[in-house]
Coordinates of C-alpha atoms in Angstrom, one line a residue:
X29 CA 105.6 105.0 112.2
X30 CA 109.1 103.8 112.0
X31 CA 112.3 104.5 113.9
X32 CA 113.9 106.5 111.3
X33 CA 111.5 109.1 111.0
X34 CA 110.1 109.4 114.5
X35 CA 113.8 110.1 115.6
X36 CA 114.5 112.8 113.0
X37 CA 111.0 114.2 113.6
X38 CA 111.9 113.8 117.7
X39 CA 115.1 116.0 117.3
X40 CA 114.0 118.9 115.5
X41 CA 112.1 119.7 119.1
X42 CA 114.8 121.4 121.1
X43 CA 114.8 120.3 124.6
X44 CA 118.2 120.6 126.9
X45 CA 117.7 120.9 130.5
X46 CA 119.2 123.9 132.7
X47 CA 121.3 123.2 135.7
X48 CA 120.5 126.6 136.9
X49 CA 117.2 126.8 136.5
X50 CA 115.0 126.1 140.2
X51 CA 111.8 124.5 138.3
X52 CA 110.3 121.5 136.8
X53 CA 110.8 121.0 134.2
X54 CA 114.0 123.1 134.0
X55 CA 113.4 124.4 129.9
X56 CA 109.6 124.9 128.8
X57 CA 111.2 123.0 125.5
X58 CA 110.4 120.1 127.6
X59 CA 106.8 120.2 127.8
X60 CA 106.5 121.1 124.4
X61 CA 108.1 118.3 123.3
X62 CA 106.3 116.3 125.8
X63 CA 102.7 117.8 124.6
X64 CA 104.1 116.2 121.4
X65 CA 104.7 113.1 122.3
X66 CA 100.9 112.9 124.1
X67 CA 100.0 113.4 120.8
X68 CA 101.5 110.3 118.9
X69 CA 100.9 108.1 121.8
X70 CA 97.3 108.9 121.2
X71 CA 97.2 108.6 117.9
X72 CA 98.8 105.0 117.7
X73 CA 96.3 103.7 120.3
X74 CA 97.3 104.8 123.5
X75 CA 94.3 106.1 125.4
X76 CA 95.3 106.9 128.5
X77 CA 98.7 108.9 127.8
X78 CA 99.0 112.3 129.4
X79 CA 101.5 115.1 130.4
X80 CA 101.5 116.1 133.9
X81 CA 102.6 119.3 135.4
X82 CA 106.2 118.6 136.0
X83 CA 106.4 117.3 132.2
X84 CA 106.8 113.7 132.9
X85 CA 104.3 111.7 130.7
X86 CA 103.2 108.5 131.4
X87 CA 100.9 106.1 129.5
X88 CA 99.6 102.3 129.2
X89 CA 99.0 99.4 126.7
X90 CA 96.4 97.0 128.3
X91 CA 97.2 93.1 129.2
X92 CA 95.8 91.2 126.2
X93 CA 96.8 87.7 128.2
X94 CA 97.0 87.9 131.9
X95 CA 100.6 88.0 133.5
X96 CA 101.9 87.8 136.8
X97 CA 104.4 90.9 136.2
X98 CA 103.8 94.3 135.0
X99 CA 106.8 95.6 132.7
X100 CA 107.7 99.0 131.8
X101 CA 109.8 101.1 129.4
X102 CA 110.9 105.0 130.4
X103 CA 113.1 106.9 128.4
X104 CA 114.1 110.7 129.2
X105 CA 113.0 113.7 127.1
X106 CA 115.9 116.0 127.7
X107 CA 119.3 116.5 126.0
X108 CA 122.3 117.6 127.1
X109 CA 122.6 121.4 127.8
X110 CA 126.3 121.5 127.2
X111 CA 126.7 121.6 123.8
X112 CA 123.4 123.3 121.3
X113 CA 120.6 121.4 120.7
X114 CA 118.7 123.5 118.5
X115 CA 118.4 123.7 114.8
X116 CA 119.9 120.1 114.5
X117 CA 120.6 119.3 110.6
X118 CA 120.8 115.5 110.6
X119 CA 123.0 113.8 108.1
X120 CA 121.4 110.4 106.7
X121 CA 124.4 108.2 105.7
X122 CA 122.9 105.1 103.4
X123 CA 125.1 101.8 103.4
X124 CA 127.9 103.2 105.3
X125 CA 131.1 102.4 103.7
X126 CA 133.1 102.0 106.4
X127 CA 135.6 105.7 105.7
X128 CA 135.2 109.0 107.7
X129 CA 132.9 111.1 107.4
X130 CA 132.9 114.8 107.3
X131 CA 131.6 117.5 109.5
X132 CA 131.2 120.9 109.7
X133 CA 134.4 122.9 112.1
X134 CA 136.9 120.8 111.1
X135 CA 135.7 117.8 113.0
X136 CA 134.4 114.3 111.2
X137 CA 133.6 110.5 112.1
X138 CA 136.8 108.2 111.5
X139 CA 136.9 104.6 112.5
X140 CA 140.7 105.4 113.7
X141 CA 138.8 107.8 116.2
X142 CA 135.7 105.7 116.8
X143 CA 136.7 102.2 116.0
X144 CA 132.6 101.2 116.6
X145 CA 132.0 102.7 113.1
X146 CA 133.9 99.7 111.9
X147 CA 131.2 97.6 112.9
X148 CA 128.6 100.1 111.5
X149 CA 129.7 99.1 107.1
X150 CA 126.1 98.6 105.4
X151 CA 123.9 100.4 108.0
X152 CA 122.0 103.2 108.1
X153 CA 123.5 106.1 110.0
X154 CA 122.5 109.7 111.2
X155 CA 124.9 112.0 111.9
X156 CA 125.0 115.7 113.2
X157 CA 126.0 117.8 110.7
X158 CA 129.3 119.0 113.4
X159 CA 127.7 122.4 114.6
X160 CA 125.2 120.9 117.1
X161 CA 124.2 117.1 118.8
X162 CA 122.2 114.7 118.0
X163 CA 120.0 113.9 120.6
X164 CA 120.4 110.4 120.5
X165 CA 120.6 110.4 123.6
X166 CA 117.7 109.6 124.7
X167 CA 115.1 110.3 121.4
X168 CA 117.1 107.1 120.0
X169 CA 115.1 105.5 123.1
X170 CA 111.7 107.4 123.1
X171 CA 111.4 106.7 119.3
X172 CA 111.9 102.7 119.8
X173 CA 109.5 102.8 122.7
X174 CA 107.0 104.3 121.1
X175 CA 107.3 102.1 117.4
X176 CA 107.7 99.2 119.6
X177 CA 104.6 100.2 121.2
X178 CA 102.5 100.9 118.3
X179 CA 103.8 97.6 116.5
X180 CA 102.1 95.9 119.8
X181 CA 98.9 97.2 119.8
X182 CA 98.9 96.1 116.5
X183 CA 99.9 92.7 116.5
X184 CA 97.3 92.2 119.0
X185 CA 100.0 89.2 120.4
X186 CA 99.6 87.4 124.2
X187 CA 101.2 89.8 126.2
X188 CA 100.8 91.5 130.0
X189 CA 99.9 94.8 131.0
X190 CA 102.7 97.6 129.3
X191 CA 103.7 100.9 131.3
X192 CA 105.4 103.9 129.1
X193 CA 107.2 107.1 130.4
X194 CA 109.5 110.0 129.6
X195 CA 111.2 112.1 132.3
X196 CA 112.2 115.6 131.8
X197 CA 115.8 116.6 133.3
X198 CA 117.3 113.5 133.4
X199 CA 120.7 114.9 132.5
X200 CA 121.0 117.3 134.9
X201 CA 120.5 114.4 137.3
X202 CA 116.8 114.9 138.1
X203 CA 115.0 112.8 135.9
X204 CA 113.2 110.5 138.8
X205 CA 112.8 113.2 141.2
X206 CA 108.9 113.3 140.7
X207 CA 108.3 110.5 138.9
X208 CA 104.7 108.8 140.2
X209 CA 106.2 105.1 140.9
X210 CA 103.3 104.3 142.2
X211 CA 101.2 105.1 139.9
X212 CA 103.3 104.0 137.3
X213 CA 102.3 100.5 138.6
X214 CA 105.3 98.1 137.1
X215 CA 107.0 95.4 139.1
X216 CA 110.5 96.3 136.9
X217 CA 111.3 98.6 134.2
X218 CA 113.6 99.5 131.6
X219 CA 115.3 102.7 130.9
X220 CA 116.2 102.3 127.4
X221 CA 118.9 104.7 127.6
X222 CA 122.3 105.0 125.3
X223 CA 125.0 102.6 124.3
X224 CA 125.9 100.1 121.5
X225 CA 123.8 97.2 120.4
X226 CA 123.4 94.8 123.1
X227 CA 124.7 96.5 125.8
X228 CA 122.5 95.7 128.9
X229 CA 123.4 97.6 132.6
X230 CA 122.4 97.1 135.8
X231 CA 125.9 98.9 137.4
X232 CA 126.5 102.3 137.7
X233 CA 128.8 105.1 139.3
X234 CA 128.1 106.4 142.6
X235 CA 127.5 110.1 142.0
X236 CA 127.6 113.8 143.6
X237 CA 128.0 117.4 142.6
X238 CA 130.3 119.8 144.3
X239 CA 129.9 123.5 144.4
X240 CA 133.7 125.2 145.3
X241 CA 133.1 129.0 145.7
X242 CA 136.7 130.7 146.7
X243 CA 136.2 135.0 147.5
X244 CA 138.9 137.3 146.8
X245 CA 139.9 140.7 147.6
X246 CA 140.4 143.2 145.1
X247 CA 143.0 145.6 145.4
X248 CA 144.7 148.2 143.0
X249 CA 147.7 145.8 141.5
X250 CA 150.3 148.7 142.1
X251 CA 149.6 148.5 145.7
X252 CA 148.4 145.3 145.7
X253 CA 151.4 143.6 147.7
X254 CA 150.2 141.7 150.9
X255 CA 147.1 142.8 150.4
X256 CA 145.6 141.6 147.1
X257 CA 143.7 137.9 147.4
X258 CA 142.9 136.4 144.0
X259 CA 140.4 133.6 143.5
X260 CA 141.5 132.4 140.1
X261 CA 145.2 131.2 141.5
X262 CA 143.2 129.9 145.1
X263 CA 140.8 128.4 142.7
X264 CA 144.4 126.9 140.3
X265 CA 146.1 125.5 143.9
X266 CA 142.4 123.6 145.0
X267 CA 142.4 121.8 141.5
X268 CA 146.7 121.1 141.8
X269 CA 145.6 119.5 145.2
X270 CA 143.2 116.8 143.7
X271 CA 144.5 113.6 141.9
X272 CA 145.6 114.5 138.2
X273 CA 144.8 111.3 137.3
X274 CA 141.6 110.6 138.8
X275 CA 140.0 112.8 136.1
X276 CA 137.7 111.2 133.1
X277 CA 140.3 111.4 130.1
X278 CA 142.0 109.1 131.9
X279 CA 140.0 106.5 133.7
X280 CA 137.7 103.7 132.1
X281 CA 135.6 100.8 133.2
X282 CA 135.3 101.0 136.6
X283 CA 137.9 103.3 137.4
X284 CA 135.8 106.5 139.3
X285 CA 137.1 110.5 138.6
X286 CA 137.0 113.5 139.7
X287 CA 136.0 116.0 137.2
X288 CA 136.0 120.0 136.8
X289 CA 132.9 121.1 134.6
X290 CA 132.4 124.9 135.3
X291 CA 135.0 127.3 136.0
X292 CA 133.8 131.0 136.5
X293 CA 136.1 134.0 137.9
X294 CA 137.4 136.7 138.6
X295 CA 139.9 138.1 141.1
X296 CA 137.0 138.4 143.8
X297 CA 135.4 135.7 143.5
X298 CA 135.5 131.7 141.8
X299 CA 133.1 129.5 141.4
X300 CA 133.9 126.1 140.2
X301 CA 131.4 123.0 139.6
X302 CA 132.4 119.6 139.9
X303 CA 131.3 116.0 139.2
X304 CA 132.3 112.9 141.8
X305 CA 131.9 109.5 140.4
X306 CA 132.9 106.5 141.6
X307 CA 131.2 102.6 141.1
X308 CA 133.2 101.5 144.7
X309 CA 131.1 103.4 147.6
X310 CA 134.4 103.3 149.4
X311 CA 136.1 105.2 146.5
X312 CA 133.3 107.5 146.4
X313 CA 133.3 108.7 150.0
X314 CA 137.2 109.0 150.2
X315 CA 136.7 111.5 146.7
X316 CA 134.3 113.8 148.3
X317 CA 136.4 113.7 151.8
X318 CA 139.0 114.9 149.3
X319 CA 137.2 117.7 148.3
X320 CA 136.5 119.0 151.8
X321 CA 140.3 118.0 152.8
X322 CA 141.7 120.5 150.0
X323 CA 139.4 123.5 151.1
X324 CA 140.3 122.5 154.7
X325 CA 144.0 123.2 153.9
X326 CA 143.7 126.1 151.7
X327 CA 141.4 127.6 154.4
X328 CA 144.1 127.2 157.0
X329 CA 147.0 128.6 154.2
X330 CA 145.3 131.8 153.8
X331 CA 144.1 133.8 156.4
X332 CA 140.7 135.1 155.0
X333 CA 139.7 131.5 154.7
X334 CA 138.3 131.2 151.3
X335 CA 137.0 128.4 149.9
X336 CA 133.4 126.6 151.1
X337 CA 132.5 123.1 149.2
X338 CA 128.8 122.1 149.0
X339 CA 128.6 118.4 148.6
X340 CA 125.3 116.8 147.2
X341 CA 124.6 113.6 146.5
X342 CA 122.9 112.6 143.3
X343 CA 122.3 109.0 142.3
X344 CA 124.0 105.7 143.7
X345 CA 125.3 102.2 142.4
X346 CA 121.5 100.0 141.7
X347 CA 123.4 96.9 141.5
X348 CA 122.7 96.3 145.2
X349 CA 118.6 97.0 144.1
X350 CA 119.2 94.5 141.1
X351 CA 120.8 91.9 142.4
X352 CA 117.6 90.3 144.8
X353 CA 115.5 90.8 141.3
X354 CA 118.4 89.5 138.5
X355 CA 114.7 88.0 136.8
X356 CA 114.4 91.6 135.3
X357 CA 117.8 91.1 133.6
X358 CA 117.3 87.4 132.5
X359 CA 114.1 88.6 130.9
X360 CA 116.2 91.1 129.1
X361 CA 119.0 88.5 128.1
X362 CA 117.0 86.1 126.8
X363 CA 115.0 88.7 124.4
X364 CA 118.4 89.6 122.6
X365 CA 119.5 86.3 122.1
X366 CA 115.8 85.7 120.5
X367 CA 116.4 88.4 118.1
X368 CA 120.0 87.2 117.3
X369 CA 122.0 89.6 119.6
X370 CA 124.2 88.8 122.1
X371 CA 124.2 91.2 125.5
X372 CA 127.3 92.7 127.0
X373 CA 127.0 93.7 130.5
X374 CA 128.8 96.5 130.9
X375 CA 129.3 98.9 133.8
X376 CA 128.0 102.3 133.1
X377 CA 130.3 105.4 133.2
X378 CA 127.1 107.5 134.0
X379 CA 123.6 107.3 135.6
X380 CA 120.1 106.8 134.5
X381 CA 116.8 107.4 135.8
X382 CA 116.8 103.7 136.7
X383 CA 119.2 104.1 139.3
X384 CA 116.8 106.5 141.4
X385 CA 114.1 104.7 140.5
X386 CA 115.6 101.5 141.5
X387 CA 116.1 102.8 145.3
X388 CA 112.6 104.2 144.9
X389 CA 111.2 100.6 144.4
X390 CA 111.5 100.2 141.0
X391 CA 114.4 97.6 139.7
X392 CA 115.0 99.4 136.7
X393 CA 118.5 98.2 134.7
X394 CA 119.6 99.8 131.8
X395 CA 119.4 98.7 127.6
X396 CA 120.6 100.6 124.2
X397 CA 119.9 102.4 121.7
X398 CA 122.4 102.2 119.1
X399 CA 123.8 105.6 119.9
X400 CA 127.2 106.5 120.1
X401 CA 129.3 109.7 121.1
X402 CA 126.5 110.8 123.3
X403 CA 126.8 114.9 124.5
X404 CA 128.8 116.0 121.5
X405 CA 129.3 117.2 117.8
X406 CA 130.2 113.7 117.2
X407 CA 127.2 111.8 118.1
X408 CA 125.5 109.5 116.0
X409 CA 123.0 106.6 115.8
X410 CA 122.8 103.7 113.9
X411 CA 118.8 102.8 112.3
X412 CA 119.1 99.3 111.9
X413 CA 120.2 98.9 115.9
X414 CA 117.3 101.4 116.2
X415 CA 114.8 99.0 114.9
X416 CA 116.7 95.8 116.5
X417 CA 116.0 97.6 119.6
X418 CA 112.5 98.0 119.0
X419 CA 112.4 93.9 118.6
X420 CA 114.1 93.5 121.3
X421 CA 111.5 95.7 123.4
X422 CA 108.3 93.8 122.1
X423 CA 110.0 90.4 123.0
X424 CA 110.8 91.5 126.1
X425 CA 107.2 92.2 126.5
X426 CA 105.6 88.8 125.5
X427 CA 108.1 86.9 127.2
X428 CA 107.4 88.5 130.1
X429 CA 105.6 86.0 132.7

């Protein structure tokens, strides 16, 4: 196997996770995909690789020299469900040139837009063709895992005991919730898991979902006077009441939002969904008390008391899990610089698996995959980071003490 063609065979399995949905995993795409992946673990040596019944799949390569840590490697299965993931039509771009490139709608790849495709002239890209994503995010990572993996077993290098696995449902922010750390077995892991070449995170935002569900009162709008209560304009004054600029199209680094992702109404009844983020825990508490202070005030302006907020917490910062273990991210440092790339830490505008898993007992920092424009039409990955990547992971491994 190589990268390039176990990612565009990867993405041609549909597989975005459902918010809604009250099972695990949330889209039976999930399992298919992971019944696939069984497969080609198998077939390039891995014995022991299986599927369990909440679509997580988990596998093993055997010491060959003994070690005093077990490593591991976990990417997740599922794509975004915001924007389709099915019937992807991958564009292969040979020796890119460095000029934009066109996509279907209207929309292409510019360097003025994306100035990271400057540093992209003479690779090997894939593109969407503009009508779906990419899935790059994260079958950039499954595919290096698993070529990394292969290459490995074959190689038949000094090396300690290898764990693998994929998660269903990371993006809907459930990716760790039944993931067997125990049996998993690793001292530290890896979520290999989005971003540029070389990026390598162990900081990430503080994160919570809120549910705002504002009831109306519908009455005939020629004798609606007094009477009438819509939702929609309760719903308008609750968002005028948070911090216009707190939202994600303006913030960066390690600047936190609020930010509106759902918005479903009618006269009787609103329901918005919202994302909190925030990398200061501070910050983060005084967002959410924001949310509750706005319904506390709209509730006391109208009479019927209309709004509720449901507050739930979702993943925290791992850099307090990291820090007592910064061994896992010197490993990881010094297996770029021995394959000529230099790491960026970077804090992460998002969440992994690893951030869970790291408060479950499993340090697990963040590296890339050579993706870019992760959750839209836009997305793309770059091959020859791909297979860098894949480098990077088997160093990782037999440097590993």
């Amino acid at each position: 196997m190589n990268v390039r063609e176990l990612f565009l065979d990867l993405v041609s399995y549909p597989s975005a996770s459902d918010e809604s949905a009250v099972c695990t995993p949330s889209t039976p795409g999930q399992k298919v995909l992971g019944a696939r992946i069984v497969s080609l673990m198998k077939e390039i040596g891995i014995e022991d690789a299986f599927l369990d019944e909440k679509g997580y799949v988990y596998g093993s390569i055997p010491a060959t020299d003994p070690r005093e840590h077990t490593i591991g490697f976990i990417a997740h299965m599922d794509t975004y469900g915001g924007v389709s993931g099915e019937n992807i039509k991958p564009q292969i771009i040979e020796s890119y040139d460095g000029s934009s490139i066109p996509l279907q709608g209207g929309l292409c790849l510019s360097p003025e837009e994306f100035p990271s495709l400057r540093e992209q002239v003479g690779k090997t890209l894939i593109t969407t063709d503009g009508t779906t994503l990419l899935g790059g995010d994260d079958k950039a990572g499954i595919a290096e895992i698993l070529v990394a993996a292969e290459e490995l077993i074959q190689e038949k290098k000094p090396h300690g005991s290898v764990k693998i696995a994929f998660t269903p449902d990371e993006e809907i922010g459930a990716g760790a919730e039944y993931f067997d750390v125990k049996g998993f077995g690793c001292d530290y892991a890896y979520t290999v898991d989005g971003g540029g070449l070389g990026e390598l995170e162990y900081e990430n935002f503080n994160a919570a979902s809120a549910v705002v569900e504002i009831s109306g009162l519908s009455i005939h709008t020629g004798a609606a006077k007094g009477k009438l209560v819509n939702s929609m304009s309760i719903a308008m004054e609750f968002c005028g009441l948070l911090p216009q600029a707190a939202v994600p199209e303006h913030t960066e680094n390690y600047e936190g939002f609020i930010h509106l992702d759902a918005i479903h109404g009618d006269v009787e009844k609103t329901v918005m969904q919202f994302i909190i983020r925030d990398h200061d825990r501070t910050l983060f508490e005084q967002k959410k008390n924001l949310m509750k202070a706005a319904a506390d005030f709209l509730n006391e302006k109208h009479p019927s008391k209309p709004v509720s907020v449901v507050l739930k917490d979702t993943y925290s910062n791992m850099k307090e899990q990291i820090l007592p273990h910064m061994e896992v991210i010197e490993t990881m440092r010094q297996a770029m610089h021995e394959n000529g790339v230099s790491p960026v830490t970077l804090p992460i505008r998002g969440g992994t698996d690893g951030a869970r898993l790291s408060y479950m007992g499993l340090p697990c920092p963040n590296i890339c995959t050579g993706g870019a424009n992760a959750h839209g039409k836009q997305e793309y990955v770059v091959v020859d980071d791909m297979e860098k990547i894949k480098d990077i992971i088997k160093t990782a491994v037999y440097i590993t003490p």
